[in-house]
Short mmCIF file of C-alpha atoms in Angstrom, two decimals:
data_model
loop_
_atom_site.label_atom_id
_atom_site.label_comp_id
_atom_site.label_asym_id
_atom_site.label_seq_id
_atom_site.Cartn_x
_atom_site.Cartn_y
_atom_site.Cartn_z
CA MET A 208 -41.46 -69.32 -29.78
CA THR A 209 -38.24 -69.10 -31.70
CA GLY A 210 -34.99 -67.37 -30.90
CA THR A 211 -34.14 -65.43 -27.76
CA ALA A 212 -36.77 -63.05 -26.54
CA ALA A 213 -35.69 -59.45 -26.07
CA ILE A 214 -37.85 -59.28 -22.96
CA GLU A 215 -39.78 -62.05 -21.30
CA ALA A 216 -41.92 -61.50 -18.22
CA ALA A 217 -43.74 -64.07 -16.12
CA ALA A 218 -46.13 -63.13 -13.31
CA LEU A 219 -44.09 -59.96 -12.94
CA GLY A 220 -45.13 -57.59 -10.19
CA LYS A 221 -43.65 -54.52 -8.52
CA ARG A 222 -44.88 -52.82 -5.40
CA PHE A 223 -43.23 -49.72 -3.94
CA GLY A 224 -42.90 -49.98 -0.20
CA ARG A 225 -44.46 -52.70 1.89
CA ARG A 226 -47.84 -51.08 2.08
CA GLY A 227 -47.76 -49.23 -1.22
CA GLY A 228 -50.00 -50.10 -4.11
CA TRP A 229 -48.91 -52.35 -6.94
CA ALA A 230 -47.39 -50.36 -9.80
CA LEU A 231 -47.38 -53.50 -11.91
CA ARG A 232 -48.98 -56.86 -11.27
CA ASP A 233 -49.27 -60.22 -12.94
CA CYS A 234 -47.48 -59.14 -16.07
CA ALA A 235 -46.75 -61.89 -18.55
CA PHE A 236 -45.60 -61.20 -22.08
CA ARG A 237 -42.86 -62.04 -24.52
CA LEU A 238 -41.26 -59.52 -26.83
CA PRO A 239 -39.35 -61.19 -29.67
CA ALA A 240 -35.99 -59.71 -30.60
CA GLY A 241 -35.75 -57.24 -33.46
CA ARG A 242 -39.12 -55.60 -32.91
CA VAL A 243 -39.92 -51.95 -32.44
CA CYS A 244 -42.37 -52.10 -29.57
CA ALA A 245 -44.67 -49.40 -28.29
CA VAL A 246 -45.56 -49.50 -24.62
CA VAL A 247 -48.72 -47.48 -24.28
CA GLY A 248 -51.07 -46.77 -21.45
CA PRO A 249 -52.44 -43.91 -19.40
CA ASN A 250 -50.37 -41.93 -16.89
CA GLY A 251 -49.48 -44.05 -13.91
CA ALA A 252 -50.23 -47.30 -15.72
CA GLY A 253 -46.86 -48.82 -14.89
CA LYS A 254 -44.98 -48.13 -18.12
CA SER A 255 -41.97 -46.52 -16.45
CA THR A 256 -41.88 -49.24 -13.80
CA LEU A 257 -41.80 -51.92 -16.48
CA LEU A 258 -38.95 -50.20 -18.33
CA ALA A 259 -36.98 -49.70 -15.11
CA LEU A 260 -37.42 -53.39 -14.28
CA ALA A 261 -36.14 -54.31 -17.74
CA ALA A 262 -33.17 -51.98 -17.28
CA GLY A 263 -32.24 -53.73 -14.02
CA LEU A 264 -32.80 -50.58 -11.97
CA LEU A 265 -35.55 -52.13 -9.89
CA ALA A 266 -35.89 -55.62 -8.52
CA PRO A 267 -39.28 -57.26 -9.07
CA THR A 268 -41.42 -57.79 -5.98
CA GLU A 269 -42.74 -61.01 -7.47
CA GLY A 270 -42.41 -63.00 -10.65
CA ALA A 271 -39.49 -62.73 -13.04
CA ILE A 272 -38.27 -60.75 -15.99
CA SER A 273 -35.49 -61.78 -18.33
CA VAL A 274 -33.77 -59.55 -20.83
CA LEU A 275 -31.83 -60.87 -23.82
CA GLY A 276 -31.95 -64.31 -22.25
CA THR A 277 -30.53 -63.38 -18.87
CA VAL A 278 -31.36 -61.37 -15.74
CA PRO A 279 -31.60 -57.63 -16.45
CA GLY A 280 -28.57 -56.72 -14.34
CA ALA A 281 -26.30 -59.08 -16.25
CA ALA A 282 -27.40 -57.70 -19.63
CA ARG A 283 -26.62 -54.06 -18.89
CA GLU A 284 -23.74 -53.98 -21.36
CA ARG A 285 -26.12 -54.82 -24.20
CA VAL A 286 -29.02 -52.67 -23.05
CA ALA A 287 -29.35 -48.90 -23.26
CA TYR A 288 -31.93 -47.03 -21.23
CA VAL A 289 -33.11 -43.47 -21.41
CA ALA A 290 -35.19 -42.46 -18.40
CA GLN A 291 -38.21 -40.23 -18.71
CA ASP A 292 -36.54 -37.19 -17.12
CA LYS A 293 -33.33 -37.69 -19.19
CA PRO A 294 -30.91 -37.40 -16.25
CA LEU A 295 -27.49 -36.06 -17.19
CA TYR A 296 -24.69 -34.54 -15.12
CA PRO A 297 -25.32 -30.78 -15.26
CA GLN A 298 -21.71 -29.84 -14.51
CA LEU A 299 -20.28 -31.65 -17.55
CA THR A 300 -20.12 -30.30 -21.07
CA VAL A 301 -21.67 -32.17 -23.98
CA ALA A 302 -18.24 -33.45 -25.04
CA GLU A 303 -17.39 -34.54 -21.48
CA THR A 304 -20.71 -36.36 -21.22
CA LEU A 305 -19.84 -38.33 -24.34
CA ARG A 306 -16.35 -39.06 -23.00
CA MET A 307 -18.01 -40.40 -19.89
CA GLY A 308 -20.09 -42.70 -22.09
CA ALA A 309 -16.88 -43.86 -23.75
CA ASP A 310 -15.23 -44.54 -20.37
CA LEU A 311 -18.17 -46.55 -19.08
CA ASN A 312 -18.81 -48.55 -22.27
CA THR A 313 -15.30 -49.17 -23.53
CA ASP A 314 -16.14 -52.44 -25.26
CA ARG A 315 -19.03 -51.17 -27.33
CA TRP A 316 -18.68 -47.41 -27.72
CA ASP A 317 -19.02 -45.93 -31.19
CA ALA A 318 -17.87 -42.32 -30.90
CA SER A 319 -18.86 -41.44 -34.45
CA VAL A 320 -22.51 -42.22 -33.75
CA ALA A 321 -22.51 -40.00 -30.68
CA GLN A 322 -20.79 -37.18 -32.58
CA ARG A 323 -23.29 -37.38 -35.39
CA VAL A 324 -26.39 -37.32 -33.19
CA VAL A 325 -25.05 -34.34 -31.28
CA ALA A 326 -23.84 -32.48 -34.36
CA ASP A 327 -27.19 -32.95 -36.12
CA GLY A 328 -28.79 -30.95 -33.33
CA ASP A 329 -26.34 -28.05 -33.72
CA LEU A 330 -25.13 -28.61 -30.19
CA ASN A 331 -21.87 -27.00 -29.21
CA PRO A 332 -19.73 -29.75 -27.64
CA LYS A 333 -18.41 -27.17 -25.16
CA SER A 334 -21.87 -26.24 -23.83
CA ARG A 335 -22.56 -27.25 -20.26
CA ILE A 336 -25.48 -29.65 -19.87
CA ARG A 337 -27.11 -27.26 -17.38
CA THR A 338 -27.46 -24.64 -20.12
CA LEU A 339 -29.30 -26.96 -22.53
CA SER A 340 -33.03 -27.06 -23.17
CA GLY A 341 -35.10 -30.17 -22.46
CA GLY A 342 -35.06 -31.19 -26.10
CA GLN A 343 -31.30 -30.75 -26.32
CA CYS A 344 -30.86 -32.92 -23.22
CA THR A 345 -32.99 -35.59 -24.87
CA ARG A 346 -30.66 -35.48 -27.85
CA VAL A 347 -27.55 -35.93 -25.68
CA ALA A 348 -29.23 -38.76 -23.76
CA LEU A 349 -30.12 -40.50 -27.02
CA ALA A 350 -26.58 -39.98 -28.30
CA LEU A 351 -25.26 -41.76 -25.20
CA ALA A 352 -27.75 -44.58 -25.65
CA LEU A 353 -27.18 -45.10 -29.38
CA ALA A 354 -23.38 -44.89 -29.24
CA LYS A 355 -23.43 -47.84 -26.88
CA ARG A 356 -24.67 -49.93 -29.84
CA PRO A 357 -27.27 -51.70 -27.71
CA GLU A 358 -29.12 -54.84 -28.65
CA LEU A 359 -32.08 -53.57 -26.69
CA LEU A 360 -32.94 -49.90 -26.42
CA LEU A 361 -35.39 -48.92 -23.68
CA LEU A 362 -36.80 -45.43 -24.09
CA ASP A 363 -39.20 -43.94 -21.55
CA GLU A 364 -41.26 -41.21 -23.21
CA PRO A 365 -38.35 -40.34 -25.49
CA MET A 366 -40.07 -37.76 -27.64
CA ALA A 367 -41.94 -35.73 -25.03
CA ASP A 368 -39.51 -32.79 -25.06
CA LEU A 369 -38.83 -32.64 -28.78
CA ASP A 370 -40.35 -30.26 -31.29
CA PRO A 371 -42.16 -31.91 -34.24
CA LEU A 372 -39.20 -31.57 -36.55
CA ALA A 373 -36.71 -33.03 -34.05
CA ARG A 374 -39.21 -35.73 -33.16
CA HIS A 375 -39.48 -36.77 -36.79
CA GLU A 376 -35.72 -36.72 -37.18
CA MET A 377 -35.04 -38.71 -33.98
CA MET A 378 -37.65 -41.26 -34.93
CA GLY A 379 -35.89 -41.64 -38.28
CA LEU A 380 -32.60 -42.13 -36.48
CA LEU A 381 -34.10 -44.82 -34.24
CA MET A 382 -35.70 -46.63 -37.16
CA ALA A 383 -32.40 -46.55 -39.05
CA GLN A 384 -30.69 -48.04 -35.99
CA ALA A 385 -33.32 -50.77 -35.77
CA ALA A 386 -33.05 -51.54 -39.48
CA GLU A 387 -29.26 -51.49 -39.66
CA PHE A 388 -28.37 -53.39 -36.48
CA GLY A 389 -31.56 -55.28 -35.71
CA THR A 390 -31.81 -53.41 -32.42
CA THR A 391 -34.94 -54.14 -30.44
CA ILE A 392 -36.49 -50.84 -29.44
CA VAL A 393 -39.03 -50.51 -26.67
CA MET A 394 -40.51 -47.06 -26.23
CA SER A 395 -43.27 -45.88 -24.00
CA SER A 396 -45.68 -43.12 -24.80
CA HIS A 397 -49.18 -42.05 -24.07
CA VAL A 398 -49.52 -40.51 -27.51
CA VAL A 399 -50.54 -43.50 -29.59
CA ALA A 400 -50.65 -41.72 -32.95
CA GLU A 401 -46.96 -40.92 -32.55
CA LEU A 402 -46.06 -44.60 -32.60
CA GLU A 403 -48.43 -46.06 -35.14
CA ASP A 404 -46.20 -45.63 -38.18
CA SER A 405 -42.95 -46.72 -36.61
CA CYS A 406 -43.80 -49.57 -34.27
CA ASP A 407 -44.66 -53.11 -35.21
CA HIS A 408 -45.41 -54.45 -31.76
CA LEU A 409 -47.72 -53.23 -29.03
CA LEU A 410 -47.79 -53.63 -25.29
CA LEU A 411 -50.83 -51.96 -23.78
CA ILE A 412 -50.64 -51.48 -20.05
CA GLY A 413 -53.52 -50.29 -17.94
CA GLY A 414 -53.98 -50.39 -14.20
CA GLY A 415 -50.65 -52.15 -13.74
CA ARG A 416 -51.60 -55.08 -15.98
CA VAL A 417 -50.93 -56.08 -19.57
CA ARG A 418 -54.13 -55.48 -21.52
CA LEU A 419 -52.93 -56.21 -25.02
CA ALA A 420 -49.69 -57.62 -26.31
CA GLY A 421 -48.72 -58.62 -29.79
CA GLU A 422 -47.87 -57.64 -33.34
CA ILE A 423 -49.86 -54.53 -34.24
CA ASP A 424 -51.00 -56.01 -37.57
CA GLU A 425 -52.30 -59.14 -35.89
CA LEU A 426 -54.01 -57.21 -33.14
CA LEU A 427 -55.75 -54.98 -35.65
CA ALA A 428 -56.75 -57.96 -37.78
CA ALA A 429 -58.22 -59.69 -34.75
CA HIS A 430 -60.61 -56.84 -34.02
CA VAL A 431 -63.55 -55.50 -35.99
CA ARG A 432 -65.53 -52.33 -35.61
CA VAL A 433 -69.19 -53.16 -36.10
CA SER A 434 -72.24 -51.00 -36.77
CA ALA A 435 -75.61 -52.69 -36.37
CA PRO A 436 -79.16 -51.83 -35.32
CA ALA A 437 -79.61 -51.29 -31.59
CA GLN A 438 -80.55 -54.35 -29.52
CA THR A 439 -78.56 -56.63 -31.83
CA ALA A 440 -77.17 -59.52 -29.83
CA LEU A 441 -73.41 -59.53 -30.20
CA GLU A 442 -72.89 -62.96 -28.64
CA PRO A 443 -70.92 -65.13 -28.91
CA HIS A 444 -68.26 -62.62 -29.94
CA PRO A 445 -66.20 -61.12 -27.11
CA VAL A 446 -67.07 -57.42 -26.88
CA VAL A 447 -64.36 -54.94 -26.05
CA GLU A 448 -66.61 -51.92 -26.18
CA SER A 449 -70.14 -51.24 -27.31
CA ARG A 450 -72.10 -48.02 -27.48
CA THR A 451 -75.68 -47.34 -28.50
CA THR A 452 -76.50 -44.02 -30.13
CA GLY A 453 -80.20 -43.74 -30.95
CA ARG A 454 -81.09 -46.77 -33.03
CA GLN A 455 -77.49 -47.49 -33.92
CA LEU A 456 -75.15 -49.80 -32.03
CA SER A 457 -71.45 -49.51 -32.61
CA ALA A 458 -69.05 -51.93 -31.05
CA LEU A 459 -65.52 -53.19 -31.13
CA LEU A 460 -65.44 -56.96 -31.24
CA ARG A 461 -62.91 -59.68 -31.24
CA PRO A 462 -64.77 -62.10 -33.52
CA SER A 463 -64.43 -65.75 -32.63
CA THR A 464 -66.48 -66.99 -35.59
CA PRO A 465 -67.41 -65.36 -38.91
CA LEU A 466 -69.62 -62.35 -38.34
CA ASP A 467 -73.20 -61.78 -39.38
CA THR A 468 -73.12 -60.60 -42.97
CA ASP A 469 -75.70 -57.85 -42.57
CA TRP A 470 -73.56 -56.01 -40.02
CA HIS A 471 -71.55 -53.11 -41.28
CA THR A 472 -67.91 -53.77 -40.37
CA SER A 473 -64.68 -51.78 -40.61
CA LYS A 474 -61.08 -52.11 -39.53
CA PRO A 475 -60.26 -50.17 -36.36
CA SER A 476 -57.26 -47.86 -36.22
CA LEU A 477 -54.62 -48.51 -33.60
CA GLU A 478 -55.75 -45.49 -31.65
CA GLU A 479 -59.38 -46.69 -31.65
CA LEU A 480 -58.27 -50.10 -30.49
CA VAL A 481 -56.14 -48.73 -27.67
CA LEU A 482 -58.79 -46.27 -26.52
CA SER A 483 -61.49 -48.93 -26.53
CA TYR A 484 -59.44 -51.13 -24.24
CA LEU A 485 -58.50 -48.24 -21.96
CA ARG A 486 -62.12 -47.10 -21.65
CA ASN A 487 -63.21 -50.60 -20.71
CA PRO A 488 -60.94 -52.00 -18.02
CA GLU A 489 -63.12 -55.11 -17.67
CA ALA A 490 -62.51 -56.23 -21.26
CA SER A 491 -60.34 -59.30 -21.06
CA ALA A 492 -56.65 -59.05 -21.83
CA ILE A 493 -55.50 -60.76 -24.98
CA GLU A 494 -52.19 -61.76 -26.37
CA THR A 495 -51.51 -62.99 -29.83
CA PRO A 496 -50.28 -66.60 -29.83
CA GLU A 497 -46.71 -65.75 -30.72
CA THR A 498 -46.22 -63.55 -27.70
CA ALA A 499 -47.97 -65.66 -25.08
CA ALA A 500 -45.31 -66.29 -22.49
CA MET B 100 -14.41 -57.50 -8.70
CA THR B 101 -15.11 -61.07 -9.73
CA ALA B 102 -14.36 -63.09 -12.81
CA LEU B 103 -17.91 -62.40 -13.94
CA ALA B 104 -17.50 -58.63 -13.85
CA LEU B 105 -18.92 -56.93 -16.90
CA SER B 106 -16.79 -54.80 -19.19
CA PRO B 107 -13.44 -55.27 -17.44
CA THR B 108 -11.92 -52.49 -19.52
CA ALA B 109 -14.41 -49.83 -18.47
CA ARG B 110 -12.89 -46.84 -16.68
CA PRO B 111 -15.44 -45.79 -14.09
CA ARG B 112 -12.87 -44.08 -11.86
CA ARG B 113 -11.85 -41.74 -14.66
CA ALA B 114 -15.50 -40.86 -15.16
CA VAL B 115 -15.92 -40.20 -11.44
CA LEU B 116 -12.85 -37.95 -11.34
CA ARG B 117 -14.21 -35.98 -14.30
CA LEU B 118 -17.47 -35.45 -12.44
CA HIS B 119 -15.77 -34.24 -9.28
CA ARG B 120 -12.98 -32.13 -10.70
CA PRO B 121 -14.00 -29.00 -8.74
CA ALA B 122 -13.91 -30.95 -5.47
CA SER B 123 -10.45 -32.34 -6.32
CA ILE B 124 -9.17 -28.84 -7.01
CA VAL B 125 -10.59 -27.50 -3.74
CA TRP B 126 -9.06 -30.39 -1.78
CA GLY B 127 -5.67 -29.99 -3.48
CA ALA B 128 -5.65 -26.25 -2.82
CA PHE B 129 -6.64 -26.79 0.83
CA VAL B 130 -3.81 -29.28 1.37
CA LEU B 131 -1.24 -27.05 -0.34
CA ILE B 132 -2.24 -23.87 1.48
CA THR B 133 -2.34 -25.60 4.86
CA VAL B 134 1.04 -27.30 4.38
CA GLY B 135 2.48 -23.99 3.15
CA THR B 136 1.20 -22.14 6.18
CA LEU B 137 2.58 -24.77 8.58
CA LEU B 138 5.99 -24.59 6.91
CA TRP B 139 5.91 -20.80 7.09
CA VAL B 140 5.15 -21.02 10.81
CA HIS B 141 7.97 -23.49 11.39
CA LEU B 142 10.59 -21.76 9.25
CA PHE B 143 9.80 -18.08 9.94
CA ARG B 144 7.26 -17.43 12.69
CA ALA B 145 8.56 -19.89 15.30
CA PRO B 146 12.20 -18.65 15.14
CA ASP B 147 10.91 -15.08 15.36
CA ALA B 148 8.86 -15.99 18.40
CA ARG B 149 11.98 -17.25 20.18
CA HIS B 150 13.61 -13.80 19.79
CA PRO B 151 10.68 -11.42 19.51
CA VAL B 152 11.50 -8.23 17.65
CA ASP B 153 8.15 -7.51 15.97
CA PRO B 154 5.27 -6.30 18.08
CA TYR B 155 2.55 -8.91 18.74
CA PHE B 156 0.08 -9.19 15.89
CA VAL B 157 -2.91 -11.48 16.24
CA LEU B 158 -2.82 -12.96 12.72
CA THR B 159 0.88 -13.84 12.75
CA ASP B 160 1.16 -15.12 16.31
CA VAL B 161 2.53 -18.69 16.31
CA ASN B 162 0.05 -19.98 18.86
CA ASN B 163 -2.89 -18.43 17.10
CA ILE B 164 -1.94 -19.87 13.74
CA VAL B 165 -1.18 -23.38 14.98
CA ASN B 166 -4.32 -23.45 17.13
CA PHE B 167 -6.42 -22.21 14.25
CA LEU B 168 -4.99 -24.74 11.79
CA GLY B 169 -5.40 -27.49 14.38
CA GLU B 170 -9.08 -26.63 14.75
CA VAL B 171 -9.60 -26.47 10.98
CA LEU B 172 -7.80 -29.79 10.42
CA SER B 173 -9.72 -31.48 13.21
CA TYR B 174 -13.00 -30.57 11.49
CA THR B 175 -11.99 -31.53 7.94
CA SER B 176 -13.99 -34.74 8.37
CA ILE B 177 -17.23 -32.75 8.70
CA ALA B 178 -16.70 -31.19 5.27
CA VAL B 179 -15.85 -34.59 3.82
CA ALA B 180 -19.03 -36.12 5.27
CA ALA B 181 -21.13 -33.27 3.87
CA TRP B 182 -19.54 -33.61 0.44
CA ALA B 183 -19.83 -37.40 0.29
CA ALA B 184 -23.45 -37.42 1.45
CA ALA B 185 -24.66 -34.60 -0.75
CA ALA B 186 -22.42 -34.27 -3.81
CA LEU B 187 -20.98 -37.76 -4.24
CA VAL B 188 -24.01 -39.95 -3.52
CA GLY B 189 -27.20 -38.15 -2.40
CA ARG B 190 -27.46 -35.82 -5.37
CA GLU B 191 -26.91 -38.70 -7.81
CA LEU B 192 -29.88 -40.57 -6.39
CA GLU B 193 -32.01 -37.47 -6.03
CA THR B 194 -31.58 -36.19 -9.57
CA GLY B 195 -31.56 -39.63 -11.19
CA THR B 196 -28.04 -39.43 -12.62
CA ALA B 197 -27.33 -42.64 -10.69
CA ARG B 198 -29.73 -44.40 -13.06
CA LEU B 199 -27.72 -43.00 -15.94
CA ALA B 200 -24.48 -44.40 -14.50
CA TRP B 201 -26.00 -47.77 -13.59
CA THR B 202 -27.34 -48.37 -17.10
CA GLN B 203 -23.95 -48.00 -18.73
CA SER B 204 -21.74 -51.09 -18.74
CA VAL B 205 -20.90 -50.93 -15.02
CA THR B 206 -22.96 -52.24 -12.15
CA PRO B 207 -24.14 -50.05 -9.28
CA ALA B 208 -21.62 -51.73 -6.97
CA ARG B 209 -18.75 -51.07 -9.35
CA TRP B 210 -19.83 -47.46 -9.79
CA LEU B 211 -19.92 -46.99 -6.01
CA THR B 212 -16.51 -48.66 -5.69
CA ALA B 213 -15.13 -46.23 -8.26
CA GLN B 214 -16.67 -43.28 -6.43
CA LEU B 215 -15.24 -44.40 -3.11
CA GLY B 216 -11.82 -45.14 -4.60
CA ALA B 217 -11.64 -41.83 -6.43
CA ALA B 218 -12.42 -40.03 -3.17
CA ALA B 219 -10.51 -42.19 -0.69
CA LEU B 220 -7.11 -42.04 -2.41
CA PRO B 221 -6.67 -38.24 -2.49
CA LEU B 222 -8.31 -37.90 0.92
CA THR B 223 -5.95 -40.46 2.49
CA ALA B 224 -2.88 -39.02 0.79
CA GLY B 225 -3.75 -35.43 1.65
CA THR B 226 -4.74 -36.13 5.25
CA THR B 227 -1.61 -38.22 5.81
CA LEU B 228 0.58 -35.42 4.50
CA LEU B 229 -1.24 -32.82 6.61
CA GLY B 230 -0.98 -35.02 9.70
CA LEU B 231 2.75 -35.60 9.22
CA VAL B 232 3.53 -31.92 8.65
CA TYR B 233 1.30 -30.82 11.53
CA ALA B 234 2.87 -33.33 13.91
CA TRP B 235 6.37 -32.33 12.79
CA VAL B 236 5.75 -28.60 13.25
CA TRP B 237 3.93 -29.11 16.55
CA THR B 238 6.70 -31.31 17.93
CA GLY B 239 9.50 -29.04 16.73
CA ASP B 240 7.97 -25.81 17.98
CA GLN B 241 6.59 -26.95 21.31
CA ASP B 242 8.85 -24.50 23.12
CA VAL B 243 6.91 -21.57 21.75
CA LEU B 244 3.47 -23.22 21.85
CA VAL B 245 1.07 -23.29 24.79
CA THR B 246 -0.34 -26.69 24.03
CA ASN B 247 -0.83 -30.32 25.03
CA TRP B 248 -1.25 -33.44 22.95
CA SER B 249 -4.56 -34.23 24.64
CA TYR B 250 -6.25 -31.12 23.27
CA ASP B 251 -8.60 -32.26 20.51
CA ARG B 252 -7.09 -29.71 18.11
CA VAL B 253 -3.79 -31.60 18.47
CA LEU B 254 -4.93 -35.17 19.07
CA VAL B 255 -7.25 -35.30 16.08
CA PRO B 256 -5.09 -33.82 13.29
CA ALA B 257 -1.63 -35.00 14.38
CA GLY B 258 -1.91 -38.75 13.90
CA PRO B 259 -3.53 -41.65 12.05
CA LEU B 260 -6.77 -40.73 13.81
CA SER B 261 -7.20 -37.91 11.29
CA VAL B 262 -7.03 -40.33 8.34
CA ALA B 263 -9.44 -42.74 10.01
CA LEU B 264 -11.86 -39.94 10.79
CA VAL B 265 -11.87 -38.70 7.19
CA LEU B 266 -12.45 -42.22 5.83
CA PHE B 267 -15.20 -42.71 8.42
CA ALA B 268 -16.79 -39.46 7.20
CA LEU B 269 -16.63 -40.69 3.60
CA ALA B 270 -18.28 -44.00 4.53
CA VAL B 271 -20.96 -42.41 6.69
CA GLY B 272 -21.73 -39.85 3.99
CA THR B 273 -22.04 -42.64 1.43
CA LEU B 274 -24.29 -44.71 3.66
CA ALA B 275 -26.51 -41.71 4.48
CA GLY B 276 -26.71 -40.81 0.80
CA ILE B 277 -27.79 -44.29 -0.23
CA ALA B 278 -30.16 -44.76 2.71
CA LEU B 279 -31.90 -41.41 2.35
CA GLY B 280 -31.58 -40.93 -1.40
CA ARG B 281 -31.65 -37.15 -1.14
CA ALA B 282 -28.81 -34.68 -0.84
CA LEU B 283 -29.90 -32.37 1.96
CA PRO B 284 -31.22 -34.90 4.51
CA ALA B 285 -28.18 -37.09 3.86
CA LEU B 286 -25.89 -34.11 4.41
CA ALA B 287 -27.59 -33.29 7.71
CA VAL B 288 -27.39 -36.84 9.05
CA ALA B 289 -23.83 -37.49 7.86
CA THR B 290 -22.43 -34.27 9.31
CA ALA B 291 -24.22 -34.85 12.62
CA VAL B 292 -22.87 -38.40 12.93
CA THR B 293 -19.37 -37.33 11.93
CA TYR B 294 -19.45 -34.41 14.36
CA ALA B 295 -20.46 -36.81 17.12
CA ALA B 296 -17.60 -39.17 16.21
CA ARG B 297 -15.09 -36.33 16.09
CA TYR B 298 -16.32 -35.05 19.47
CA PHE B 299 -16.24 -38.46 21.10
CA PHE B 300 -12.85 -39.58 19.80
CA GLY B 301 -11.31 -36.11 20.07
CA ARG B 302 -12.44 -35.23 23.58
CA LYS B 303 -13.79 -38.25 25.44
CA TRP B 304 -11.80 -41.22 24.21
CA ASP B 305 -8.58 -40.26 26.04
CA ASN B 306 -10.47 -40.06 29.36
CA ILE B 307 -11.49 -43.67 29.00
CA TRP B 308 -7.86 -44.75 29.23
CA PRO B 309 -6.57 -45.00 32.81
CA VAL B 310 -3.00 -44.25 31.81
CA ARG B 311 -3.22 -41.36 29.38
CA ARG B 312 -0.59 -41.86 26.76
CA TYR B 313 -0.56 -40.50 23.25
CA TRP B 314 -0.04 -43.57 21.08
CA PRO B 315 -2.45 -45.98 22.78
CA VAL B 316 -5.15 -43.30 22.57
CA GLN B 317 -4.35 -42.52 18.92
CA LEU B 318 -4.12 -46.10 17.73
CA SER B 319 -7.12 -47.45 19.61
CA ALA B 320 -9.30 -44.59 18.36
CA THR B 321 -8.02 -45.18 14.82
CA ALA B 322 -8.76 -48.90 15.02
CA VAL B 323 -12.29 -48.38 16.31
CA LEU B 324 -13.01 -45.74 13.66
CA LEU B 325 -11.69 -47.95 10.86
CA ALA B 326 -13.88 -50.82 12.09
CA LEU B 327 -16.91 -48.50 12.08
CA THR B 328 -15.91 -47.34 8.59
CA ALA B 329 -15.86 -50.93 7.36
CA LEU B 330 -19.29 -51.56 8.90
CA ALA B 331 -20.73 -48.46 7.26
CA LEU B 332 -19.33 -49.53 3.89
CA VAL B 333 -20.73 -53.04 4.19
CA ALA B 334 -24.11 -51.57 5.07
CA ALA B 335 -23.90 -49.12 2.14
CA PHE B 336 -23.14 -51.86 -0.41
CA ALA B 337 -25.80 -54.16 1.04
CA LEU B 338 -28.40 -51.41 0.88
CA LEU B 339 -27.40 -50.48 -2.65
CA GLY B 340 -27.67 -54.11 -3.75
CA ARG B 341 -31.06 -54.51 -2.16
CA ARG B 342 -32.42 -51.29 -3.61
CA THR B 343 -31.22 -51.61 -7.15
CA THR B 344 -30.38 -54.96 -8.54
CA ILE B 345 -31.46 -58.47 -8.82
CA LYS B 346 -29.50 -60.90 -6.67
CA GLY B 347 -26.32 -62.19 -8.22
CA ALA B 348 -25.96 -59.31 -10.62
CA ALA B 349 -24.65 -56.77 -8.16
CA VAL B 350 -20.95 -57.16 -8.92
#
């Protein structure tokens, strides 16, 4: 473990209401600074709760989370957060919304960044927010977040409202930000394919728990897709998922020792890996050594 | 707020004023029109009433106008409570814009302080001016008015009680907004509580005093209301801190 972690969670849990269910429980992971991290998981897995905890909008029910080496509330100057529903003040114009960002982030605000993001979307600065489409609101929300020049950018389903062209362009903008300023970006999505090319770190959440955490390359390298005759014993390798079709067994393994040479093996894609874990909630959670908290 | 406050140069109050420009304009217009009408009564209608030449007309009758304005001014606090509960705080929490504000470089407590400050200053200034002008006109024109200081339409708007009641409405609206998190329920609760306070201090408080005199009634009611305002504000900040942030990071 070197340097300050962008986010570090230990036994983190959040329950809504005294009798409510746990939205997140027993979460422990470490996200090194400078990564572009995908937070994936099914609907209701706890992704938004985790991001809100990191943004200092919710207090944990148990455990602890630290952001940029301090408590989330104290880091809010250096953290930008875009909520899933992209809340903006409907009565303001685009230009007024950006002026508000300038007023509330005087020490860090970069007006030229905000102008550029808004202008690239052909948005009239005099348009009222209430007249904008969902995608246009997303653009204004991202302009606010990027112009703050954050060290950590938390994005909850940022691309959901964007058309494919805008999505591609915004992703390019985010990657440029990450490359130029070393910004750590954490974005949640349930569309895994969307994130595969741009993210280098994965946090898979399912049922309120961390199922997988680590560098995507390492996670992929640690797993093998195996085809073998049915009834083949897969022990001692930990099995994430196995399926028998006729006389053929196909499985996703996390090999602990070199594999049998007569098995047919292939590298899984990120989507296969994620889906295998999500389909099999009893498969044990793993973290690559670097990210173990 | 403390030496540890983030981003000391941030200008949250300016941002709040930008958000609530329509409300500021409405408040300013209300104060101006009301003061103008009171001056018109004092300078033109009251002298006319002393030597009536015009036939009686219901909309220009001195008593009718002063009574009407007294009623309106005595209920200003209800509108303030409704606005604070719904527009200032409840709607922010309901639509999620509060999360937008709280993830800029200001803490939830500082944002709420800015909201309260941006509202309290014009409300205090405007209500003080209205109270002074109303008291001046009412005192000067008593000879043509059928009135008594103990009527709630005189007692409430003519003294510091009016300022205390408006600040109480602001605090109660804020507390209801934070506690309920939604605009409409907060509006309902805040207006009901403020109406009850206005009724109690406007109509019942003076009966509690054995010797009924204007200033003791005014000042004691003002003091009690300001104490209740302070309590509501403490509760609002405590609730906000508990709901949003991790201990120690609230300021």
